[in-house]
XYZ file of C-alpha atoms in Angstrom:
556
model
C 83.691 -32.067 -8.076
C 79.996 -31.289 -8.324
C 78.207 -34.693 -7.770
C 75.024 -33.296 -9.194
C 76.200 -31.491 -12.257
C 76.208 -32.946 -15.610
C 77.703 -30.990 -18.667
C 76.468 -31.556 -22.124
C 78.726 -30.438 -24.815
C 77.935 -29.618 -28.666
C 81.073 -29.919 -30.677
C 79.450 -29.215 -33.974
C 81.433 -26.485 -35.905
C 79.611 -26.468 -38.919
C 77.403 -23.582 -40.126
C 74.636 -22.591 -40.846
C 74.028 -23.904 -37.240
C 71.651 -26.709 -36.389
C 69.839 -26.603 -33.068
C 71.313 -29.455 -30.958
C 67.934 -30.912 -29.978
C 69.386 -34.029 -28.303
C 70.740 -31.885 -25.645
C 67.392 -30.487 -24.752
C 66.221 -34.012 -24.808
C 68.803 -35.063 -22.500
C 68.609 -32.007 -20.124
C 64.872 -32.803 -19.790
C 65.569 -36.272 -18.475
C 68.325 -35.355 -16.155
C 66.551 -32.621 -14.705
C 63.547 -34.752 -14.026
C 65.840 -37.165 -12.262
C 67.195 -34.350 -9.998
C 70.584 -33.426 -11.691
C 71.730 -30.053 -12.444
C 72.508 -29.736 -16.048
C 74.528 -27.073 -18.108
C 75.066 -27.048 -21.933
C 78.466 -25.943 -23.094
C 77.454 -25.100 -26.842
C 80.605 -24.541 -29.049
C 78.639 -24.151 -32.328
C 77.880 -20.362 -31.951
C 81.460 -19.611 -30.700
C 83.338 -21.865 -33.011
C 86.231 -19.306 -33.775
C 87.194 -19.349 -30.223
C 85.928 -22.922 -28.931
C 89.243 -23.539 -27.105
C 89.344 -20.664 -24.806
C 85.378 -21.230 -24.041
C 86.349 -24.836 -23.138
C 89.260 -23.763 -20.886
C 87.253 -20.900 -19.316
C 84.223 -23.221 -18.527
C 86.078 -25.911 -16.918
C 88.370 -23.614 -14.928
C 85.035 -22.736 -13.116
C 83.246 -26.263 -13.010
C 84.077 -29.731 -12.298
C 81.128 -31.949 -13.273
C 80.332 -35.483 -12.304
C 79.935 -36.490 -15.972
C 80.488 -34.857 -19.503
C 78.144 -35.602 -22.446
C 79.259 -35.057 -26.002
C 76.652 -35.201 -28.969
C 78.011 -36.283 -32.272
C 75.150 -35.475 -34.970
C 77.171 -36.288 -37.973
C 80.526 -38.182 -38.412
C 80.794 -36.545 -42.030
C 78.934 -34.661 -44.556
C 77.859 -37.946 -46.509
C 78.029 -35.684 -49.550
C 79.561 -38.009 -52.204
C 81.329 -35.449 -53.971
C 82.843 -33.666 -50.931
C 83.285 -36.358 -48.329
C 84.321 -34.046 -45.508
C 84.623 -35.688 -42.218
C 84.087 -34.014 -38.860
C 85.640 -36.433 -36.331
C 89.022 -34.739 -36.244
C 87.583 -31.581 -34.962
C 85.291 -33.547 -32.440
C 88.513 -35.295 -31.196
C 90.187 -32.191 -30.727
C 87.349 -30.689 -28.517
C 87.321 -33.945 -26.538
C 90.828 -33.830 -25.939
C 90.802 -30.272 -24.753
C 87.848 -31.273 -22.345
C 89.965 -34.116 -20.989
C 92.974 -31.654 -20.456
C 90.748 -29.450 -18.390
C 88.488 -31.853 -16.713
C 88.703 -35.269 -15.004
C 85.130 -36.178 -15.331
C 84.299 -39.266 -17.530
C 82.868 -38.473 -20.935
C 79.979 -40.253 -22.541
C 79.053 -39.566 -26.403
C 76.034 -40.276 -28.244
C 73.934 -38.849 -31.100
C 72.740 -40.378 -34.319
C 76.210 -39.951 -36.254
C 77.788 -41.502 -33.125
C 75.513 -44.397 -33.187
C 76.448 -45.369 -36.725
C 79.613 -46.604 -35.557
C 79.849 -46.347 -31.841
C 82.291 -49.040 -30.866
C 84.919 -47.499 -33.139
C 84.320 -43.829 -31.997
C 84.537 -44.621 -28.233
C 88.067 -46.020 -29.221
C 88.971 -43.360 -31.643
C 87.837 -40.584 -29.261
C 89.480 -42.434 -26.207
C 86.496 -41.826 -24.126
C 84.912 -43.792 -21.297
C 81.510 -44.436 -22.391
C 78.885 -44.465 -25.300
C 75.478 -44.567 -25.876
C 73.947 -46.249 -29.072
C 70.305 -44.882 -29.877
C 68.165 -42.733 -27.657
C 69.912 -41.491 -24.611
C 66.930 -40.356 -22.636
C 67.176 -43.355 -20.064
C 70.670 -44.471 -20.271
C 72.457 -41.178 -19.571
C 70.128 -40.848 -16.382
C 71.145 -44.390 -15.163
C 74.800 -43.565 -15.857
C 74.659 -40.341 -13.902
C 72.959 -42.343 -11.003
C 75.561 -44.922 -10.916
C 78.382 -42.355 -10.821
C 76.736 -40.306 -8.223
C 76.380 -43.304 -5.832
C 79.512 -45.096 -6.790
C 77.562 -48.016 -8.470
C 79.562 -49.848 -11.119
C 78.898 -48.487 -14.806
C 78.855 -52.245 -15.823
C 75.354 -52.265 -14.234
C 73.832 -49.594 -16.640
C 71.874 -51.657 -19.324
C 73.035 -50.755 -23.005
C 76.066 -48.818 -21.864
C 79.002 -48.965 -24.286
C 82.370 -49.156 -22.083
C 86.064 -48.556 -23.020
C 88.039 -51.099 -21.672
C 91.228 -49.621 -23.251
C 93.673 -50.970 -25.727
C 91.005 -51.109 -28.503
C 88.632 -53.233 -26.416
C 85.251 -51.863 -26.252
C 82.088 -53.693 -24.919
C 78.386 -53.162 -24.549
C 76.402 -54.046 -21.191
C 73.494 -56.144 -22.307
C 70.153 -54.684 -22.393
C 67.367 -56.347 -20.326
C 65.950 -57.970 -23.447
C 66.499 -58.188 -27.203
C 63.407 -56.188 -28.017
C 64.891 -53.250 -26.230
C 68.115 -53.663 -27.796
C 66.777 -53.614 -31.432
C 63.504 -51.510 -31.077
C 64.758 -48.984 -28.290
C 61.264 -47.495 -27.995
C 61.466 -48.257 -24.229
C 64.600 -45.857 -24.004
C 62.645 -42.693 -25.336
C 60.629 -40.480 -23.192
C 57.194 -40.440 -24.856
C 55.000 -38.856 -22.028
C 56.343 -35.373 -21.332
C 57.379 -32.658 -23.526
C 61.004 -31.785 -23.920
C 61.931 -28.605 -22.254
C 63.015 -26.095 -24.866
C 64.480 -22.661 -23.788
C 65.736 -19.520 -25.191
C 68.313 -16.959 -23.838
C 68.968 -18.990 -20.714
C 72.705 -19.236 -19.720
C 74.097 -22.728 -20.136
C 71.265 -24.087 -21.900
C 70.475 -24.681 -25.725
C 69.342 -21.205 -27.045
C 66.720 -22.149 -29.339
C 65.740 -18.730 -30.534
C 69.519 -17.819 -31.228
C 69.717 -21.051 -33.402
C 66.584 -19.948 -35.408
C 68.006 -16.525 -35.842
C 71.330 -17.880 -37.157
C 69.942 -21.046 -38.925
C 66.424 -20.208 -39.969
C 64.841 -23.357 -38.387
C 63.774 -25.020 -35.243
C 63.193 -28.646 -34.897
C 60.614 -31.039 -33.398
C 60.448 -34.893 -32.891
C 57.002 -36.705 -32.978
C 58.355 -40.243 -33.046
C 61.741 -41.914 -32.782
C 63.088 -44.918 -34.777
C 61.802 -46.591 -37.891
C 60.283 -49.898 -38.591
C 61.507 -49.916 -42.367
C 64.467 -51.496 -43.884
C 65.646 -49.268 -46.757
C 68.997 -50.471 -48.003
C 70.851 -47.151 -47.685
C 69.608 -46.223 -44.317
C 71.230 -46.226 -40.942
C 68.299 -45.005 -38.739
C 66.599 -48.292 -37.879
C 69.780 -49.458 -36.375
C 71.076 -46.131 -35.161
C 67.612 -44.890 -33.600
C 65.800 -48.131 -33.072
C 63.602 -50.533 -35.280
C 60.544 -49.427 -33.608
C 58.348 -46.425 -33.681
C 58.522 -44.571 -30.231
C 55.370 -42.593 -30.791
C 55.451 -39.469 -28.446
C 51.820 -38.360 -27.143
C 50.425 -35.857 -29.545
C 49.535 -33.626 -26.750
C 53.251 -33.318 -25.461
C 54.618 -32.876 -29.154
C 52.189 -29.821 -29.566
C 53.057 -28.685 -25.898
C 56.587 -28.432 -27.265
C 55.572 -26.752 -30.451
C 53.776 -24.079 -28.472
C 56.661 -23.709 -26.229
C 58.967 -22.806 -29.118
C 56.661 -20.710 -31.209
C 55.758 -18.656 -28.030
C 59.728 -18.042 -27.873
C 59.693 -16.767 -31.546
C 60.678 -19.921 -33.174
C 58.090 -20.126 -35.834
C 59.495 -22.573 -38.388
C 59.843 -26.096 -37.352
C 61.289 -29.062 -39.105
C 60.329 -32.604 -38.277
C 63.284 -34.708 -37.235
C 61.356 -38.109 -37.380
C 62.831 -40.486 -39.863
C 59.766 -39.663 -41.985
C 56.775 -37.833 -40.611
C 54.180 -39.690 -42.416
C 55.231 -43.141 -41.547
C 52.780 -44.361 -38.899
C 50.361 -41.984 -40.544
C 47.567 -42.308 -37.973
C 49.975 -40.985 -35.297
C 50.935 -38.213 -37.666
C 47.356 -37.224 -38.204
C 46.816 -37.090 -34.439
C 49.599 -34.684 -33.864
C 48.046 -32.492 -36.723
C 44.636 -32.590 -35.415
C 45.909 -31.479 -31.905
C 47.691 -28.553 -33.483
C 44.436 -27.727 -35.252
C 42.321 -28.000 -32.149
C 44.493 -25.605 -30.320
C 44.553 -23.250 -33.053
C 40.710 -23.395 -33.400
C 40.101 -23.068 -29.721
C 42.552 -20.212 -29.138
C 42.790 -17.220 -31.367
C 45.905 -15.910 -29.537
C 47.817 -19.339 -29.541
C 51.483 -18.872 -30.829
C 50.521 -21.832 -33.045
C 49.021 -19.446 -35.612
C 52.438 -18.260 -36.234
C 53.692 -21.936 -36.826
C 55.346 -22.846 -40.278
C 55.814 -26.640 -40.358
C 58.399 -28.177 -42.725
C 58.077 -31.999 -43.013
C 60.157 -34.996 -44.348
C 57.972 -37.598 -45.860
C 57.880 -40.854 -47.953
C 55.605 -40.721 -51.133
C 53.199 -42.901 -49.274
C 50.910 -42.942 -47.406
C 49.542 -39.553 -48.065
C 45.887 -38.751 -48.897
C 43.774 -35.900 -49.115
C 42.672 -35.693 -45.352
C 46.400 -35.653 -44.664
C 47.095 -32.817 -46.992
C 44.083 -30.808 -45.454
C 45.320 -31.390 -41.965
C 48.907 -30.438 -42.981
C 47.376 -27.096 -44.529
C 45.297 -26.508 -41.402
C 48.347 -27.024 -38.951
C 50.414 -24.600 -40.823
C 52.635 -26.848 -42.799
C 54.666 -24.593 -45.290
C 56.723 -27.178 -47.220
C 56.876 -30.872 -47.747
C 60.194 -32.574 -48.635
C 59.481 -36.039 -50.320
C 62.000 -38.678 -50.817
C 60.978 -41.231 -53.478
C 64.800 -41.552 -54.280
C 63.892 -43.233 -57.632
C 61.075 -43.918 -60.066
C 62.162 -47.196 -61.706
C 60.704 -50.186 -60.077
C 63.583 -52.546 -60.914
C 65.856 -50.069 -58.877
C 63.651 -49.630 -56.080
C 62.753 -53.277 -55.627
C 64.696 -54.682 -52.643
C 65.866 -51.230 -51.793
C 62.963 -48.881 -50.402
C 61.079 -51.467 -48.487
C 59.133 -52.424 -45.320
C 60.592 -54.527 -42.541
C 58.889 -57.631 -44.551
C 60.912 -56.757 -47.618
C 57.859 -55.135 -49.646
C 57.634 -52.002 -51.537
C 55.502 -49.388 -50.071
C 55.072 -46.909 -52.716
C 54.894 -46.403 -56.463
C 55.978 -43.686 -58.785
C 52.216 -42.445 -59.201
C 52.371 -41.739 -55.407
C 54.948 -39.090 -55.978
C 52.582 -37.128 -58.405
C 49.897 -37.464 -55.813
C 51.774 -35.795 -53.146
C 52.973 -33.078 -55.355
C 49.404 -32.459 -56.715
C 47.723 -32.385 -53.299
C 50.556 -30.033 -51.740
C 50.051 -27.642 -54.598
C 46.430 -27.796 -54.100
C 46.484 -26.879 -50.444
C 49.381 -24.241 -50.827
C 52.375 -26.050 -49.912
C 55.911 -26.036 -51.347
C 57.398 -29.151 -52.402
C 60.940 -30.520 -52.665
C 61.161 -33.841 -54.563
C 64.730 -35.780 -53.962
C 66.224 -38.633 -55.976
C 69.139 -40.759 -54.775
C 71.188 -41.943 -57.827
C 73.660 -44.682 -58.367
C 72.205 -47.360 -56.005
C 72.753 -51.026 -56.984
C 71.152 -51.736 -60.365
C 71.521 -48.103 -61.783
C 72.454 -47.526 -65.347
C 72.506 -44.591 -67.459
C 69.164 -45.378 -68.730
C 67.466 -45.742 -65.457
C 69.216 -42.627 -64.249
C 68.047 -40.738 -67.351
C 64.340 -41.873 -66.733
C 64.633 -40.757 -63.099
C 65.670 -37.289 -64.218
C 63.041 -36.878 -66.890
C 60.187 -38.208 -64.641
C 61.109 -35.881 -61.676
C 61.648 -32.784 -63.721
C 58.128 -33.383 -65.188
C 56.671 -33.140 -61.825
C 55.007 -29.897 -60.576
C 57.460 -29.649 -57.665
C 58.909 -26.388 -56.196
C 62.255 -27.809 -56.436
C 63.917 -31.136 -57.543
C 67.182 -32.460 -56.072
C 69.713 -35.233 -57.217
C 72.387 -36.879 -55.259
C 74.789 -39.172 -57.019
C 76.402 -41.805 -54.877
C 75.472 -43.231 -51.407
C 77.562 -43.264 -48.054
C 77.845 -46.903 -46.811
C 77.865 -47.230 -43.054
C 78.763 -50.479 -40.940
C 74.964 -51.415 -39.983
C 73.109 -50.198 -43.060
C 71.881 -53.153 -45.146
C 74.140 -51.689 -48.119
C 77.243 -51.721 -45.912
C 76.617 -55.090 -44.610
C 76.179 -56.483 -48.093
C 79.325 -54.720 -49.391
C 81.339 -56.196 -46.526
C 79.899 -59.712 -47.271
C 80.700 -59.341 -51.049
C 84.278 -58.156 -50.414
C 84.971 -60.749 -47.624
C 88.385 -59.092 -46.909
C 89.975 -60.340 -50.073
C 88.489 -58.745 -53.042
C 87.519 -55.068 -54.006
C 83.881 -54.692 -54.659
C 83.018 -52.801 -58.060
C 81.513 -49.253 -57.269
C 82.995 -48.887 -53.682
C 84.773 -45.616 -53.587
C 86.346 -43.063 -51.454
C 88.014 -39.638 -52.463
C 90.763 -40.477 -50.290
C 91.466 -44.260 -51.207
C 95.057 -44.921 -52.102
C 94.816 -48.815 -52.431
C 92.189 -51.117 -53.166
C 89.263 -51.149 -50.602
C 88.710 -54.404 -48.709
C 85.925 -54.893 -46.157
C 85.338 -57.799 -43.842
C 81.933 -58.842 -42.637
C 81.638 -58.627 -38.822
C 82.227 -62.313 -38.466
C 85.604 -62.115 -39.882
C 86.683 -59.310 -37.771
C 88.606 -59.559 -34.448
C 86.101 -57.051 -32.915
C 83.379 -54.689 -33.322
C 85.666 -51.758 -33.344
C 87.560 -53.385 -36.285
C 84.575 -53.943 -38.083
C 83.293 -50.444 -37.790
C 86.419 -48.655 -38.401
C 86.821 -49.954 -41.757
C 83.825 -47.773 -42.877
C 85.751 -44.751 -41.900
C 89.347 -45.412 -41.865
C 91.921 -47.019 -44.016
C 94.375 -49.672 -42.720
C 96.928 -46.838 -41.775
C 94.487 -44.906 -39.766
C 93.677 -42.167 -42.241
C 90.179 -41.129 -42.958
C 88.498 -43.016 -45.848
C 84.739 -42.891 -45.765
C 83.138 -45.566 -47.910
C 80.712 -44.702 -50.755
C 78.898 -46.756 -53.464
C 78.225 -45.879 -57.021
C 76.576 -48.517 -59.100
C 79.340 -49.987 -61.386
C 76.660 -50.222 -64.299
C 77.009 -46.521 -64.838
C 79.217 -45.472 -67.685
C 82.375 -45.352 -65.719
C 82.023 -48.318 -63.787
C 84.423 -50.616 -65.244
C 86.868 -52.817 -63.251
C 89.815 -50.975 -64.012
C 88.720 -47.753 -62.122
C 90.799 -46.775 -58.984
C 88.767 -46.570 -55.845
C 89.712 -43.106 -55.331
C 88.426 -41.915 -58.972
C 85.459 -39.331 -59.005
C 82.441 -40.324 -61.078
C 82.526 -37.420 -63.218
C 80.990 -38.860 -66.269
C 77.763 -39.525 -64.591
C 77.885 -36.227 -63.047
C 78.306 -34.530 -66.376
C 75.369 -36.471 -67.598
C 73.119 -35.295 -65.059
C 74.107 -31.478 -65.942
C 73.449 -32.371 -69.555
C 69.970 -33.897 -68.946
C 68.543 -30.890 -66.958
C 67.809 -28.154 -69.457
C 69.496 -24.752 -68.903
C 66.113 -23.134 -68.412
C 65.100 -25.557 -65.467
C 68.214 -25.262 -63.496
C 67.084 -22.542 -61.253
C 64.924 -25.063 -59.651
C 66.994 -27.980 -59.413
C 69.756 -28.951 -56.992
C 72.434 -30.968 -58.739
C 75.466 -32.527 -57.113
C 78.780 -30.690 -57.943
C 82.638 -30.886 -57.695
C 84.907 -28.090 -57.515
C 85.673 -26.658 -60.864
C 82.728 -27.961 -62.604
C 80.189 -25.449 -61.621
C 79.838 -22.380 -59.406
C 77.086 -24.198 -57.645
C 77.434 -25.591 -53.971
C 74.574 -27.933 -52.833
C 76.306 -29.374 -49.772
C 74.806 -28.118 -46.422
C 78.056 -27.649 -44.296
C 79.393 -24.082 -44.720
C 77.499 -23.526 -47.871
C 77.934 -19.916 -49.166
C 74.236 -19.708 -50.346
C 72.862 -20.993 -46.940
C 75.274 -18.839 -45.005
C 74.150 -15.787 -47.009
C 70.389 -16.723 -46.396
C 70.819 -16.693 -42.693
C 72.895 -13.560 -42.625
C 69.928 -11.982 -44.534
C 67.537 -13.306 -42.068
C 65.570 -15.754 -44.327
C 63.761 -18.372 -42.445
C 62.338 -21.758 -43.310
C 63.819 -24.698 -45.223
C 66.649 -23.514 -47.350
C 65.328 -25.379 -50.382
C 62.337 -23.104 -50.380
C 64.505 -20.157 -51.496
C 66.544 -22.097 -53.874
C 64.883 -20.614 -56.884
C 65.802 -17.123 -55.956
C 69.511 -17.971 -55.139
C 71.156 -15.861 -57.725
C 69.191 -12.750 -56.550
C 69.933 -13.557 -53.016
C 73.443 -13.831 -53.489
C 73.842 -10.453 -55.160
C 71.639 -8.989 -52.065
C 73.791 -6.597 -50.009
C 73.967 -7.788 -46.376
C 72.605 -4.612 -45.044
C 69.261 -5.240 -46.594
C 66.507 -6.527 -44.111
C 64.412 -9.423 -44.815
C 61.279 -10.002 -42.912
C 61.083 -13.375 -41.014
């Protein structure tokens, strides 16, 4: 065994490939602590991952193996595809080949970490940022110190028992900003053996990624990120963020999307990052930042003209804005700050689209339909208002994934109390009424988390919610029923002549469209043809692109 080698594994087999940014983050922290780090990346070798795993561990026996779980499932309400079985297959192969303990982390993992430590049958887990915790775990293993001394570490005790070592204080446990490296750039590499190959991911997936701050202080009903990432903003220094952008653009990764919960929340920090990009561009005509194309995720507010000017000057190509709805009675109590107050109005959506167009940036506006309180009338109003916007693309999602620690998931469990089905709770694979128990009625944290992904027999059954006030929401519905009436209404309300610029949810047999990201035929064709940037920016031309011969060359 090499007591200084840490192997980090990316088990994501979904394409188009998404750069496993978390492994660059962990590599940076571990190398700074004196460990040797190698990345075993299975995404780009997904058709022969078993032989890749076997060949790697035949030559290396590391001190620790880390596995990142970016997504547990697609969270797409009409598909409901789960990834955990393929992740477990990979972990079992690693366990067969290697005796080192395994620790898992990542945003998807952090949404139900106790249940996944148990399901994967691994030694350890990390909820939230792993920058600090994985280093402390590696040090403990290298020195023979008990892992029970690593604050925040989740430990598998066996026989379904999993516990977490307490953090030093409650603020760290909830906020987690202290667990994020905010002072140095994360090392990003390309074409280096056994490291994340950022340029290869860019060539095969069309985007790179950048984090300017971790966590979120807001409390939106459907969102897992304040719990999974931390309820404080861990703001990275603007200079180190832009150092990292320069590092990537110099390697040829020119299109970067922000991985913040939302780029414009904590807008003063966001403006500082943009000003630093602009300063370096103005100071150096040869800076690779002149080739930067930035793609950002934002909320409708805050967003002012100064912000739009800074975005354009920094090289922002597109703005993905998520108002989720336009009706106040639906949004009240849903899209809220930590104090429970709304932080934007429907007029703010028009402001974003207008300013973005004024400064030459594309826009994608997304709605999330079927949340509590949604009716046919409110859904129709939302469609009409968003279609009237001067947005490049408009997208609609029908239904919402409920996770154990999202406010929605917690409320559904409380309403069910383990004894009554909650109207609107649905899973495509449900074969019996869905009963959820609140955490205080469960025998363990594992039991509480499991019920949001598994049925009592242990089969996959991810939990979704559709407002029972929609047309098919009567109490006689089976929990496995699809909400096709509402889906057909969406297609009816979007005029045929406008559908080229609209992303609509689909089910097999209803339309030829496929709007889900995972193994999407249109996205795969985009990357095969060499298109770059956010996939929605090419959505209007999808019919023409799908007809293009693969031999055709498309400039990046």
